[in-house]
Amino acid sequence: MAEKKERYQNRIELLQGTLDLLVLQTLQWGPQHGYGISIAIRNHSGEILQVDTGSLYPALHRLEKQKLIKAEWKVSENKQRAKYYQLTAAGKKHLSRERSKWSQFSQAIAGVLNPEQT
Amino acid sequence: MTFWRRETREAELDEEVRTHLNMAAQTLTERGVAQKEAERAAKRDFGNVELTKEVTRDAWGGRWLQDLISDARYGLRMLSKNPGFTAIAVLTLALGIGSNSAVFSLIDALLLRSLDVPAPRELVRITFGPPGIDGPLSSPMFDRLRERQRVFTDIFAWTNGPMVLSNKGVARPITGAYATGSAFPTLKLKPRLGRLLTWQDDEPSALSNGVAAVISEDFWLEHFGGDPGVLGQPITVDGGTATIVGVMPGSFNGITVDYSPQVVLPFIFDVALHGKSSCRFRSDCTWFSAMARLEPGVTFAQAQADLAAIAGDVLKELLTEGYQRIDYLRNGTLSLIPGRTGNSPLGKVYGRELWTLQTLVGLLMIICCANLASLQLSRTLNRQHELVVRSALGAGRLRLVRQLVVESMLLSASGAAAGMLLSQWMSGLLVRYVEQSDFPVFLDLRPNLTILAAVIALAALTVILTGALPALNLTRLETEEMLRSGAQRAVGRKRHPLAARLLPGQVALSLVLTSLALLFAVSTGRLLRVDPGFRVKGITFFGVDFERRPEKGEARLDLYRKMLDGLRRAPGVEAASVVAVRPLGEGGIDESAAPVEGHGPEDKHLFENVVGPEYFTTAGTKILAGREISKFDRFGAIPVCVLNQAAANFFFPQQSPIGKHIRSTEPNPKRPSCEVVGVVTDAKYLSLRESAPPTIYYPYEQLPDFRWAGFITRSHHTSAAIAAFKDALRRYAPDTPFLPPMTMQRQLEDSIGKERLVAVLSLFFGGLALLLTSIGLYGLESQRVERRTPEIGLRMALGAQKSDMLWFVLREATFVFLIGLPLGLLLTFAACRFVGSLLYEMSPLDPRIHLIAVLSLVGAGLLASYVPARRAVKVDPMAALRYE
């Protein structure tokens, strides 16, 4: 079990920046609960990105602690009480900054991987 | 993360996860999956629920605090599950920390603590005396020096002395001091109330306007109930009257660490009392303890150089012929010593002894730590199985180490707390040992920051030694291998190296402590058995204060006669006489004399005592030849004197001194010559350690300017003598304060106070060391027996004898002693070089002492091995094998 836990932790670390970005991006369309976020990421990525709940919830709580998102208990359309997350002003700023970083990063990677195209 | 909000957040997290699962399951049922199946699938998709929660909780931060608290809780539970270990560990720590802190607080109070004044490092003491003596200056010396010096902001003088306070006809002794007017401004002290003394208060003009006095805060609270109206009130001290003008701050206890004056008067008060004969005007009266504050920017060395430059002039002009003690004055020089801590006569007397004791308790602390480490280690070994299971359940190595460290911290915190309590009690006892003479020693032993820091440092050291080391050693476990070997606890097959390495060291240090303790004890025992040349049992001394009685001259002598008669007639009093210098007391009278007949040698270092009729009978000093001083040796009769054997042998070798004459060779002899009428045995004079010096006894009634002597009585019960003396005082000299009496027994014990202190404490510490080492050995062996019970059982089943099993246990002890004892002997002999001078007439290398020390250590070791050995012998082979 010890090893398993470590594996989870490694994965969080590996995906950390990326997952944060995905979560923030998802929340741009409006407040959403944890389950909704995981579904949204899966759907928007064409079922390619499977978000591990073991990483999602720590990421949500960490972003909340960093005050990039805030949470509120609301009743969902299915009349269930759920914790809804939404972007804060700081979160929005962070998102746009991270997005431009990410596009620079992916362009750079693409450049390296396909040198003949540049 | 606030701690109390945590539980709400836990509940919220639970709900959040539950909602997630519900929603996932709902999505599935909407697609037509059966409810049960959907729930299972949702859970499967989610993964490990508890782990997710835990990792999420990590994101909240504050995890370490949470862990620390649970570690502490767990630690407390483990400690209370093992009360024997916990008690021994806490007690060991408490004893180690307590004794260290007690001895150190005494050292701190006597030697290290600064005077509580602004910038104490600028203070210096100016002393006068022949080489090796840091004595006070004379007043003219001080005045001259104050005019000449250029390196100090100012200098001041201070003199402590007991005083008698009279209030509405009741007299009581108080602690007093004289100070020059410059004292308080130079010390930069602020008054608690009113004002402090200034230069104007010490000017002759103060005599006509009334002398000012300041009192201590304690005295103000105790005697005046803290009434602010105390300012302006008159106070009658030593027969003179002064006006209270202020209260000193409570943090200031005078410039002498063991003497806290209740009343401080300007020196002019002594002039008011004694007029022209006051010491204030006399060059032969050295009573000014001088201090100064360095001018800003002047270094100690510069001040020293300046003082040396002017010292010659200052001294030369003052030394005219015709003084008593001219040798002392002529050989004296001025010197400068640091004054940050003020003056500490007790510290000077006890300094070396205290540092010796501090070294001993330091060694004891090492033994304590070693013991704790082995105790802790063997406990951790016994907990190996638990640790392995915890590690298998996912606890990281860091977490395990932290758990053990937290436990040691709990232990050392409670040990330190108990140690501080113990230290308070022990330093109280220590002060009672240090205390001597009629006035209680004042020592401020509040635990201060230095002591607290020292104790915390000791505790932290212990934590590191006992917690982290064994923990690091132990968590190098290989979990799988351990688990595979199952519950048989066959893990620690090899002897754990740390405990085995520590024990010989403990034995060595214990041997050092035991040997030194025995040396000190035997030396002090010898000192106590020395024949002092007088009786010890039943002798009581009474001081008197007749200075302000109206009787002078012959009338004063008559008062003494009446008092003596009264004492002798009192029931229970066997004999009584008069004596000026108490044997083994604080001081003596110097005399120099030479025989008249035969131009024999002159003795410049003779000691003098002034006694009454039948003194020798009363004190129990044997008369070897001639007669005792009698009541007929009065003014007008032939002047007589008695010599002790040392003086008789010196002046009149190989002839009878009876009938011969001795003349005083002092500059202004009080009596030109006397006839020797008796020779008495040598009686100790200043100290038990020194052999009795040549002594001459004069009858008090033949002294032309006889002013003072005390009384000595012999009685079966001290209480009878006290009652008789109080009665005589009431009858013949009412209104005279009754000063605390002093028994010869107490006087003798006081005079060897430091020897007794070192002996008693080192015996205590030596005993502790033996005990701790025995516990350590016991721990090691019983654990060994427990661990190897199956092996012992097997061997016994195969026919091993009981003696073999005994040897099996004792082998460990033998190994420890074979290394420890030689090491200890080596250390002891090295240490002996430093303690030789503390011993009385014995060699520190006395083989008998060291043999006894070794034997007692081996004895303690055997005693400690007895229980485990018995357990090993009693192992039932069947039971042991079945267990395996």
Tab-separated table of N, CA and C in Angstrom, chain B residues 486-531:
chain	number	residue	atom	x	y	z
B	486	GLY	N	8.435	-13.620	11.139
B	486	GLY	CA	7.256	-13.803	11.949
B	486	GLY	C	7.330	-13.226	13.332
B	487	ALA	N	6.473	-13.717	14.181
B	487	ALA	CA	6.277	-13.114	15.490
B	487	ALA	C	7.293	-13.601	16.506
B	488	GLN	N	8.304	-14.278	16.052
B	488	GLN	CA	9.213	-14.858	17.042
B	488	GLN	C	10.187	-13.849	17.615
B	489	ARG	N	10.163	-12.672	17.088
B	489	ARG	CA	11.039	-11.605	17.570
B	489	ARG	C	12.482	-12.047	17.537
B	490	ALA	N	12.800	-12.802	16.510
B	490	ALA	CA	14.176	-13.271	16.414
B	490	ALA	C	15.028	-12.217	15.718
B	491	VAL	N	14.552	-11.021	15.742
B	491	VAL	CA	15.161	-9.999	14.908
B	491	VAL	C	16.532	-9.560	15.387
B	492	GLY	N	16.629	-9.184	16.674
B	492	GLY	CA	17.887	-8.593	17.145
B	492	GLY	C	18.878	-9.650	17.571
B	493	ARG	N	19.173	-10.589	16.723
B	493	ARG	CA	20.071	-11.671	17.106
B	493	ARG	C	21.423	-11.127	17.542
B	494	LYS	N	21.910	-10.210	16.758
B	494	LYS	CA	23.235	-9.677	17.111
B	494	LYS	C	23.090	-8.718	18.296
B	495	ARG	N	24.113	-8.664	19.100
B	495	ARG	CA	24.122	-7.762	20.244
B	495	ARG	C	24.023	-6.352	19.686
B	496	HIS	N	23.084	-5.551	20.245
B	496	HIS	CA	22.988	-4.211	19.671
B	496	HIS	C	24.223	-3.429	20.108
B	497	PRO	N	24.917	-2.870	19.133
B	497	PRO	CA	26.268	-2.367	19.382
B	497	PRO	C	26.293	-1.131	20.274
B	498	LEU	N	25.272	-0.283	20.197
B	498	LEU	CA	25.354	0.993	20.899
B	498	LEU	C	25.392	0.806	22.402
B	499	ALA	N	24.433	0.039	22.931
B	499	ALA	CA	24.350	-0.136	24.376
B	499	ALA	C	25.620	-0.796	24.897
B	500	ALA	N	26.097	-1.786	24.142
B	500	ALA	CA	27.288	-2.492	24.577
B	500	ALA	C	28.491	-1.559	24.570
B	501	ARG	N	28.473	-0.566	23.674
B	501	ARG	CA	29.596	0.355	23.613
B	501	ARG	C	29.489	1.410	24.704
B	502	LEU	N	28.255	1.758	25.066
B	502	LEU	CA	28.065	2.820	26.055
B	502	LEU	C	28.386	2.362	27.465
B	503	LEU	N	28.051	1.115	27.772
B	503	LEU	CA	28.158	0.675	29.165
B	503	LEU	C	29.571	0.728	29.742
B	504	PRO	N	30.593	0.254	29.013
B	504	PRO	CA	31.936	0.383	29.586
B	504	PRO	C	32.275	1.843	29.904
B	505	GLY	N	31.846	2.772	29.055
B	505	GLY	CA	32.065	4.191	29.326
B	505	GLY	C	31.379	4.604	30.614
B	506	GLN	N	30.145	4.118	30.786
B	506	GLN	CA	29.418	4.431	32.012
B	506	GLN	C	30.166	3.902	33.228
B	507	VAL	N	30.646	2.668	33.104
B	507	VAL	CA	31.389	2.071	34.213
B	507	VAL	C	32.626	2.919	34.521
B	508	ALA	N	33.333	3.358	33.465
B	508	ALA	CA	34.542	4.152	33.666
B	508	ALA	C	34.208	5.447	34.398
B	509	LEU	N	33.180	6.153	33.936
B	509	LEU	CA	32.814	7.426	34.570
B	509	LEU	C	32.330	7.207	35.995
B	510	SER	N	31.570	6.123	36.211
B	510	SER	CA	31.102	5.842	37.563
B	510	SER	C	32.278	5.610	38.489
B	511	LEU	N	33.311	4.943	37.968
B	511	LEU	CA	34.482	4.693	38.801
B	511	LEU	C	35.141	6.021	39.175
B	512	VAL	N	35.224	6.938	38.203
B	512	VAL	CA	35.799	8.254	38.502
B	512	VAL	C	35.007	8.923	39.614
B	513	LEU	N	33.688	8.955	39.455
B	513	LEU	CA	32.846	9.625	40.444
B	513	LEU	C	32.964	8.963	41.811
B	514	THR	N	32.925	7.632	41.831
B	514	THR	CA	32.984	6.924	43.107
B	514	THR	C	34.323	7.171	43.792
B	515	SER	N	35.407	7.072	43.030
B	515	SER	CA	36.728	7.263	43.633
B	515	SER	C	36.854	8.667	44.205
B	516	LEU	N	36.456	9.667	43.430
B	516	LEU	CA	36.577	11.037	43.909
B	516	LEU	C	35.699	11.247	45.137
B	517	ALA	N	34.487	10.692	45.091
B	517	ALA	CA	33.591	10.835	46.237
B	517	ALA	C	34.237	10.252	47.484
B	518	LEU	N	34.840	9.051	47.345
B	518	LEU	CA	35.475	8.424	48.503
B	518	LEU	C	36.650	9.263	48.992
B	519	LEU	N	37.440	9.793	48.049
B	519	LEU	CA	38.573	10.629	48.436
B	519	LEU	C	38.100	11.821	49.267
B	520	PHE	N	37.099	12.520	48.747
B	520	PHE	CA	36.602	13.701	49.450
B	520	PHE	C	36.023	13.325	50.806
B	521	ALA	N	35.282	12.217	50.833
B	521	ALA	CA	34.643	11.816	52.082
B	521	ALA	C	35.693	11.448	53.130
B	522	VAL	N	36.684	10.661	52.720
B	522	VAL	CA	37.709	10.240	53.679
B	522	VAL	C	38.495	11.456	54.172
B	523	SER	N	38.818	12.359	53.249
B	523	SER	CA	39.559	13.549	53.633
B	523	SER	C	38.783	14.389	54.646
B	524	THR	N	37.477	14.563	54.390
B	524	THR	CA	36.667	15.354	55.305
B	524	THR	C	36.516	14.647	56.646
B	525	GLY	N	36.382	13.321	56.587
B	525	GLY	CA	36.305	12.552	57.822
B	525	GLY	C	37.553	12.751	58.665
B	526	ARG	N	38.708	12.759	58.026
B	526	ARG	CA	39.960	12.995	58.735
B	526	ARG	C	39.972	14.357	59.389
B	527	LEU	N	39.487	15.319	58.626
B	527	LEU	CA	39.471	16.697	59.126
B	527	LEU	C	38.583	16.789	60.360
B	528	LEU	N	37.464	16.057	60.317
B	528	LEU	CA	36.537	16.105	61.446
B	528	LEU	C	37.120	15.406	62.671
B	529	ARG	N	38.004	14.438	62.435
B	529	ARG	CA	38.549	13.687	63.569
B	529	ARG	C	39.824	14.308	64.124
B	530	VAL	N	40.314	15.363	63.444
B	530	VAL	CA	41.520	16.034	63.930
B	530	VAL	C	41.273	16.553	65.346
B	531	ASP	N	42.277	16.421	66.214
B	531	ASP	CA	42.131	16.966	67.565
B	531	ASP	C	42.390	18.468	67.490
